Short mmCIF file of C-alpha atoms in Angstrom, two decimals:
data_model
loop_
_atom_site.label_atom_id
_atom_site.label_comp_id
_atom_site.label_asym_id
_atom_site.label_seq_id
_atom_site.Cartn_x
_atom_site.Cartn_y
_atom_site.Cartn_z
CA MET A 1 180.04 194.86 15.83
CA SER A 2 177.52 194.46 13.03
CA THR A 3 174.26 196.13 14.07
CA MET A 4 171.20 196.32 11.84
CA THR A 5 170.11 199.88 11.03
CA ARG A 6 166.68 201.16 12.02
CA SER A 7 165.58 201.56 8.39
CA THR A 8 166.66 198.00 7.56
CA ARG A 9 164.69 196.67 10.52
CA ALA A 10 161.60 198.55 9.43
CA LEU A 11 161.92 197.36 5.84
CA LEU A 12 162.35 193.70 6.81
CA PHE A 13 159.55 193.76 9.35
CA GLY A 14 157.34 195.44 6.79
CA LEU A 15 158.13 192.72 4.25
CA ALA A 16 157.37 189.94 6.72
CA MET A 17 154.16 191.55 7.95
CA SER A 18 152.87 192.33 4.45
CA LEU A 19 153.34 188.70 3.46
CA ALA A 20 151.73 187.56 6.71
CA ALA A 21 148.73 189.76 6.00
CA THR A 22 148.25 188.29 2.53
CA THR A 23 144.84 186.65 2.23
CA SER A 24 143.61 183.90 -0.04
CA TYR A 25 142.16 186.13 -2.74
CA GLY A 26 144.21 184.35 -5.36
CA GLN A 27 143.40 181.18 -7.18
CA ASP A 28 142.19 178.31 -5.03
CA ALA A 29 144.76 175.56 -4.45
CA SER A 30 142.33 172.99 -5.89
CA ASP A 31 142.06 174.95 -9.16
CA GLU A 32 145.58 175.44 -10.51
CA PRO A 33 145.55 174.37 -14.16
CA LEU A 34 149.19 175.25 -14.82
CA PHE A 35 150.34 173.25 -11.81
CA GLU A 36 148.26 170.29 -12.99
CA GLN A 37 149.93 170.55 -16.42
CA LEU A 38 153.30 170.49 -14.68
CA ARG A 39 152.30 167.47 -12.62
CA GLN A 40 151.18 165.56 -15.71
CA ALA A 41 154.39 166.47 -17.54
CA VAL A 42 156.93 165.40 -14.89
CA LYS A 43 155.10 163.05 -12.51
CA SER A 44 154.47 159.39 -13.19
CA ARG A 45 155.01 156.07 -11.45
CA VAL A 46 158.13 155.26 -13.47
CA PHE A 47 159.69 158.72 -13.73
CA ASN A 48 159.28 161.67 -11.35
CA VAL A 49 161.14 164.95 -11.45
CA GLY A 50 161.13 167.17 -8.37
CA VAL A 51 162.59 170.61 -7.73
CA VAL A 52 163.21 172.50 -4.46
CA VAL A 53 164.57 176.05 -4.29
CA GLN A 54 164.85 177.94 -0.99
CA THR A 55 165.96 181.55 -0.53
CA VAL A 56 166.55 182.28 3.16
CA GLY A 57 166.97 185.58 4.97
CA ASP A 58 168.97 185.48 8.21
CA LEU A 59 168.74 188.68 10.27
CA VAL A 60 169.96 189.35 13.82
CA TRP A 61 169.56 192.77 15.44
CA ASP A 62 173.06 192.70 16.95
CA ARG A 63 175.33 190.21 15.20
CA SER A 64 178.26 190.53 17.62
CA ASN A 65 177.21 187.44 19.61
CA THR A 66 175.97 185.36 16.67
CA ALA A 67 178.01 183.78 13.88
CA GLY A 68 177.45 184.77 10.27
CA ASN A 69 176.24 187.96 8.61
CA ASN A 70 172.87 189.55 8.05
CA GLY A 71 171.58 188.95 4.55
CA PHE A 72 170.13 186.40 2.17
CA SER A 73 171.35 183.13 0.70
CA ILE A 74 170.24 180.35 -1.61
CA ALA A 75 169.90 177.67 1.05
CA THR A 76 168.80 174.84 -1.23
CA THR A 77 168.64 174.16 -4.96
CA ARG A 78 167.64 170.53 -5.40
CA LEU A 79 166.77 168.33 -8.32
CA LYS A 80 165.28 164.89 -7.62
CA VAL A 81 164.60 162.04 -10.02
CA ASN A 82 162.92 158.85 -8.84
CA GLY A 83 160.58 156.12 -10.00
CA GLU A 84 159.57 152.46 -9.94
CA LEU A 85 160.53 149.79 -12.48
CA ASP A 86 159.75 146.12 -13.03
CA PHE A 87 160.38 143.30 -10.54
CA GLY A 88 159.91 145.55 -7.49
CA LEU A 89 162.91 147.76 -8.26
CA ALA A 90 162.96 151.51 -7.64
CA TYR A 91 165.55 154.29 -7.84
CA LEU A 92 166.17 157.72 -6.35
CA VAL A 93 168.82 160.32 -7.19
CA GLN A 94 168.81 163.78 -5.63
CA THR A 95 171.30 166.61 -6.00
CA ASP A 96 171.75 169.89 -4.16
CA PHE A 97 173.78 172.30 -6.25
CA VAL A 98 174.44 174.60 -3.28
CA GLN A 99 176.44 171.97 -1.40
CA THR A 100 180.05 171.05 -2.15
CA ARG A 101 179.12 167.37 -2.35
CA SER A 102 176.14 167.82 -4.62
CA ILE A 103 174.81 164.23 -4.49
CA ILE A 104 172.65 163.98 -1.37
CA ASP A 105 170.62 160.85 -2.25
CA ALA A 106 171.53 157.91 -4.49
CA LYS A 107 169.41 154.91 -3.61
CA LEU A 108 168.37 151.62 -5.15
CA SER A 109 165.34 149.90 -3.60
CA TYR A 110 163.93 146.40 -3.99
CA ARG A 111 160.42 145.59 -2.78
CA ILE A 112 160.77 142.08 -1.34
CA THR A 113 157.10 141.88 -0.35
CA ASP A 114 154.29 144.40 -0.12
CA ASN A 115 155.38 145.12 3.46
CA LEU A 116 159.17 144.82 3.21
CA THR A 117 161.71 146.83 1.17
CA PHE A 118 165.49 146.66 0.90
CA ASP A 119 167.51 149.86 0.29
CA ALA A 120 171.13 150.36 -0.71
CA GLY A 121 173.14 153.49 -1.38
CA LEU A 122 173.12 157.00 0.07
CA PHE A 123 170.00 157.92 2.05
CA LYS A 124 168.84 159.09 5.47
CA ALA A 125 169.58 156.73 8.35
CA PRO A 126 166.40 155.73 10.21
CA PHE A 127 166.74 158.11 13.14
CA SER A 128 164.73 161.19 14.27
CA ALA A 129 161.24 162.04 13.06
CA GLU A 130 162.14 165.63 12.20
CA GLN A 131 165.29 164.59 10.33
CA LEU A 132 163.29 162.16 8.20
CA ILE A 133 160.77 164.84 7.15
CA PRO A 134 161.84 166.21 3.72
CA ALA A 135 163.33 169.70 3.81
CA PRO A 136 160.39 171.38 2.00
CA SER A 137 157.92 170.00 4.58
CA ILE A 138 159.48 170.79 7.96
CA ASP A 139 157.43 173.01 10.28
CA PHE A 140 160.05 175.76 10.64
CA VAL A 141 162.77 177.29 8.47
CA ASN A 142 165.43 175.14 10.18
CA ARG A 143 165.35 171.86 12.04
CA SER A 144 165.81 171.97 15.83
CA GLN A 145 169.21 172.35 17.46
CA VAL A 146 169.41 168.79 18.78
CA VAL A 147 168.34 167.19 15.50
CA SER A 148 170.84 169.27 13.53
CA ALA A 149 173.64 168.44 15.99
CA LEU A 150 173.09 164.77 16.85
CA SER A 151 171.02 162.93 14.25
CA PRO A 152 173.11 160.82 11.82
CA GLY A 153 171.42 162.26 8.75
CA ARG A 154 172.37 160.89 5.36
CA GLN A 155 174.74 157.93 5.28
CA VAL A 156 176.04 155.35 2.80
CA GLY A 157 174.88 151.81 3.58
CA ILE A 158 172.04 149.32 3.39
CA GLY A 159 168.71 149.07 5.17
CA LEU A 160 165.42 147.27 5.56
CA ARG A 161 162.06 148.96 6.12
CA GLY A 162 158.64 147.50 6.48
CA THR A 163 155.17 147.62 7.94
CA ALA A 164 153.43 145.13 10.20
CA SER A 165 150.40 143.34 8.75
CA ASN A 166 148.04 145.36 10.95
CA GLY A 167 149.40 148.61 9.51
CA VAL A 168 149.87 150.15 12.95
CA PHE A 169 153.59 149.50 13.34
CA SER A 170 156.40 150.26 10.91
CA TYR A 171 160.13 149.80 11.28
CA ALA A 172 163.45 150.56 9.63
CA LEU A 173 166.99 149.45 10.36
CA GLY A 174 170.31 149.73 8.63
CA ALA A 175 174.10 149.39 8.65
CA PHE A 176 176.13 152.35 7.39
CA ASN A 177 179.70 153.58 7.05
CA GLY A 178 179.02 156.18 9.72
CA ASN A 179 180.99 159.01 8.10
CA GLY A 180 178.13 160.86 6.46
CA ARG A 181 177.86 161.41 2.72
CA SER A 182 181.50 160.70 1.92
CA PRO A 183 181.74 158.94 -1.49
CA LEU A 184 185.19 157.57 -0.64
CA GLY A 185 183.99 154.66 1.48
CA ASN A 186 184.35 153.94 5.18
CA ASP A 187 187.04 155.80 7.10
CA ASN A 188 187.73 153.23 9.82
CA GLY A 189 186.27 149.85 8.78
CA LYS A 190 183.64 149.99 11.56
CA LEU A 191 179.93 150.34 10.87
CA MET A 192 177.18 152.49 12.31
CA PHE A 193 173.90 150.75 13.12
CA ALA A 194 170.55 152.52 13.37
CA ALA A 195 166.97 151.40 13.93
CA ARG A 196 163.59 153.07 14.26
CA VAL A 197 160.12 151.80 15.20
CA VAL A 198 156.97 153.86 14.66
CA ALA A 199 153.43 153.29 15.91
CA THR A 200 150.52 155.02 14.20
CA PRO A 201 147.47 154.28 16.40
CA ASN A 202 144.10 154.55 14.75
CA VAL A 203 142.36 157.80 15.68
CA SER A 204 138.95 159.09 14.72
CA ASP A 205 140.35 162.34 13.30
CA GLY A 206 143.72 163.53 12.06
CA SER A 207 146.88 161.48 12.59
CA PHE A 208 148.94 160.17 15.51
CA GLU A 209 152.55 158.95 15.38
CA ILE A 210 154.90 157.77 18.13
CA GLY A 211 158.49 156.83 17.31
CA VAL A 212 161.61 155.56 19.06
CA ASN A 213 165.09 155.17 17.57
CA VAL A 214 168.62 154.13 18.47
CA ALA A 215 172.00 154.40 16.75
CA GLN A 216 175.50 153.18 17.64
CA SER A 217 178.87 153.75 16.02
CA GLU A 218 182.63 153.77 16.58
CA ASP A 219 183.80 156.98 14.96
CA ASP A 220 187.14 158.15 13.64
CA THR A 221 186.15 161.24 11.70
CA GLY A 222 188.71 163.69 13.04
CA ALA A 223 186.00 165.79 14.68
CA PHE A 224 185.27 162.91 17.08
CA GLU A 225 187.07 159.63 17.73
CA GLY A 226 185.40 157.13 20.03
CA ASP A 227 182.11 155.37 20.78
CA ARG A 228 178.82 157.13 20.04
CA LEU A 229 175.40 155.98 21.29
CA LEU A 230 172.16 157.77 20.46
CA PHE A 231 168.63 157.35 21.79
CA GLY A 232 165.59 159.28 20.64
CA ALA A 233 161.82 159.40 20.99
CA ASP A 234 159.16 161.53 19.33
CA VAL A 235 155.42 162.06 19.09
CA ARG A 236 153.30 163.94 16.55
CA ARG A 237 149.52 164.44 16.72
CA SER A 238 147.34 166.46 14.36
CA TRP A 239 143.58 166.90 14.45
CA ASP A 240 141.14 169.44 13.10
CA ARG A 241 143.35 172.55 12.75
CA TRP A 242 145.78 171.66 15.56
CA LEU A 243 149.28 170.21 15.57
CA VAL A 244 151.27 169.08 18.61
CA SER A 245 154.71 167.46 18.35
CA ALA A 246 157.78 166.81 20.49
CA GLU A 247 161.11 165.02 20.19
CA ALA A 248 164.06 164.31 22.49
CA ILE A 249 167.52 162.92 21.70
CA TYR A 250 170.14 161.75 24.18
CA SER A 251 173.74 160.97 23.22
CA ASP A 252 176.52 159.19 25.10
CA LEU A 253 179.90 160.14 23.65
CA ASP A 254 182.91 158.20 24.93
CA PRO A 255 186.04 159.56 23.21
CA VAL A 256 189.35 157.75 22.96
CA VAL A 257 190.99 160.76 24.59
CA GLY A 258 189.21 162.99 27.09
CA GLU A 259 186.12 162.79 29.25
CA SER A 260 182.77 161.33 28.24
CA ARG A 261 179.89 163.69 27.43
CA GLN A 262 176.14 163.25 27.33
CA PRO A 263 174.62 165.91 25.05
CA PHE A 264 170.83 166.12 25.31
CA GLY A 265 168.14 168.20 23.70
CA PHE A 266 164.46 168.38 22.90
CA HIS A 267 161.88 170.46 21.10
CA ALA A 268 158.13 170.85 21.61
CA THR A 269 155.77 172.46 19.10
CA VAL A 270 152.16 173.55 18.95
CA GLY A 271 150.59 174.79 15.73
CA TYR A 272 147.21 176.02 14.50
CA MET A 273 145.85 176.42 10.97
CA LEU A 274 144.18 179.81 10.67
CA ASP A 275 142.95 178.90 7.20
CA PRO A 276 143.30 175.18 6.34
CA GLY A 277 145.88 174.75 3.60
CA ARG A 278 146.86 178.44 3.58
CA HIS A 279 147.96 180.03 6.87
CA GLN A 280 149.52 178.38 9.92
CA ILE A 281 150.96 179.81 13.14
CA LEU A 282 153.32 177.84 15.39
CA ALA A 283 155.34 178.12 18.57
CA ARG A 284 158.26 175.92 19.58
CA PHE A 285 160.52 175.59 22.59
CA ASP A 286 163.94 174.42 21.40
CA SER A 287 166.55 173.32 23.97
CA PHE A 288 170.02 171.79 23.60
CA ASP A 289 172.85 171.11 26.07
CA THR A 290 176.21 170.06 24.61
CA ASP A 291 177.42 168.98 28.09
CA THR A 292 180.59 171.02 27.70
CA GLY A 293 179.89 173.30 30.67
CA ALA A 294 178.44 176.09 28.53
CA GLY A 295 174.89 175.45 29.76
CA ASP A 296 171.65 175.00 27.85
CA SER A 297 170.92 176.86 24.62
CA ASN A 298 167.19 177.62 24.73
CA PHE A 299 165.01 179.37 22.17
CA LEU A 300 161.35 180.24 21.84
CA VAL A 301 160.59 180.07 18.10
CA LEU A 302 157.48 181.79 16.76
CA GLY A 303 156.54 180.67 13.26
CA TYR A 304 154.20 181.59 10.45
CA ASN A 305 153.66 179.51 7.27
CA PHE A 306 151.77 180.66 4.19
CA TRP A 307 151.02 178.56 1.09
CA PRO A 308 149.84 180.79 -1.80
CA SER A 309 149.71 177.71 -4.05
CA GLN A 310 150.53 174.01 -4.04
CA ALA A 311 154.10 174.69 -5.15
CA PHE A 312 155.02 177.80 -3.16
CA GLU A 313 155.52 178.48 0.55
CA PHE A 314 156.61 181.44 2.64
CA GLN A 315 157.91 180.97 6.20
CA ALA A 316 158.77 183.54 8.84
CA ASN A 317 160.43 182.52 12.13
CA TYR A 318 161.28 184.76 15.07
CA LEU A 319 163.82 183.26 17.48
CA ILE A 320 163.93 184.58 21.05
CA PRO A 321 166.85 183.31 23.19
CA VAL A 322 165.72 182.47 26.73
CA HIS A 323 169.03 181.26 28.18
CA ASP A 324 171.20 183.21 30.60
CA GLY A 325 172.86 186.31 29.21
CA ALA A 326 170.56 186.68 26.20
CA ASP A 327 169.24 190.13 25.34
CA PHE A 328 167.10 191.75 22.65
CA GLY A 329 170.03 192.13 20.26
CA ASP A 330 170.37 188.35 20.03
CA GLN A 331 166.85 187.88 18.69
CA GLN A 332 166.73 186.60 15.12
CA LEU A 333 164.36 186.76 12.16
CA LEU A 334 164.48 183.97 9.56
CA LEU A 335 162.59 184.14 6.26
CA ASN A 336 162.19 181.33 3.73
CA PHE A 337 160.86 181.75 0.20
CA GLN A 338 160.35 178.29 -1.26
CA VAL A 339 159.19 176.53 -4.40
CA ALA A 340 158.88 172.76 -4.28
CA PHE A 341 157.18 170.19 -6.50
#
């Protein structure tokens, strides 16, 4: 049993609370001359360089029921290069040096019209609002259980994306190998298809987005062999200092051998900006059922985000299990120290 000592708990809570108590006495985000120099040096329409580095602390009071070890890790070290060229062509290459397969995006795009673009290469399949949000911009340290478990994520294939003439509706669809980021080609000769439609109704303040998505594949990955069908829906509304969002994903898994399963999960979030652009508090209910007889895995996630500058962010998440059999020792503290530009 790996149990965190009392002094370690006090130190880590003190670190989190001292950062949470930090006020905006520093330089205003709109007056950062060094950041503006950086932007001018590496950002242009034809050539952009982006960097993301995340150091994450993962701490559980009693680790005996939770996988992993207490401590810190470099969760992400990314380098992105992208830009636009003549004749409607664009490119994107992104690496993550922490991962074994370091290439996580490699995409060529062709703008057919102002409202229609063709993509080819390695990129995120059009499924799940939270999955499609870039890693440096998600609301919490980690994505929700259901999104991490069921969304297709990055795939190799082709796609079309566009916007209706009224600007209210957008869509994306694609055909992919269905075996993730593998550079070795398709593993079974059958394709995965995914599609997403998003409505962004006009509102007098803030933003409003409603999305639905579907994906289908015949898998032969070793981990699962059979037919996979995914449905998902999401909504996100922000106004004044408030944020409300929710997403649900349902899966129908029909294996070649064994019984069918219908994993299902959802998450619902409410957030409030204490100081616009600086401090944000959030709460999320995160639920996932693998349909294996183990029951639901439910968490209440309390979050705090702090942006000391345009390039830096600190996140603190406290996860409280609310499913049967959970106790105080299973509660978890996640910390994220991030630079992204």
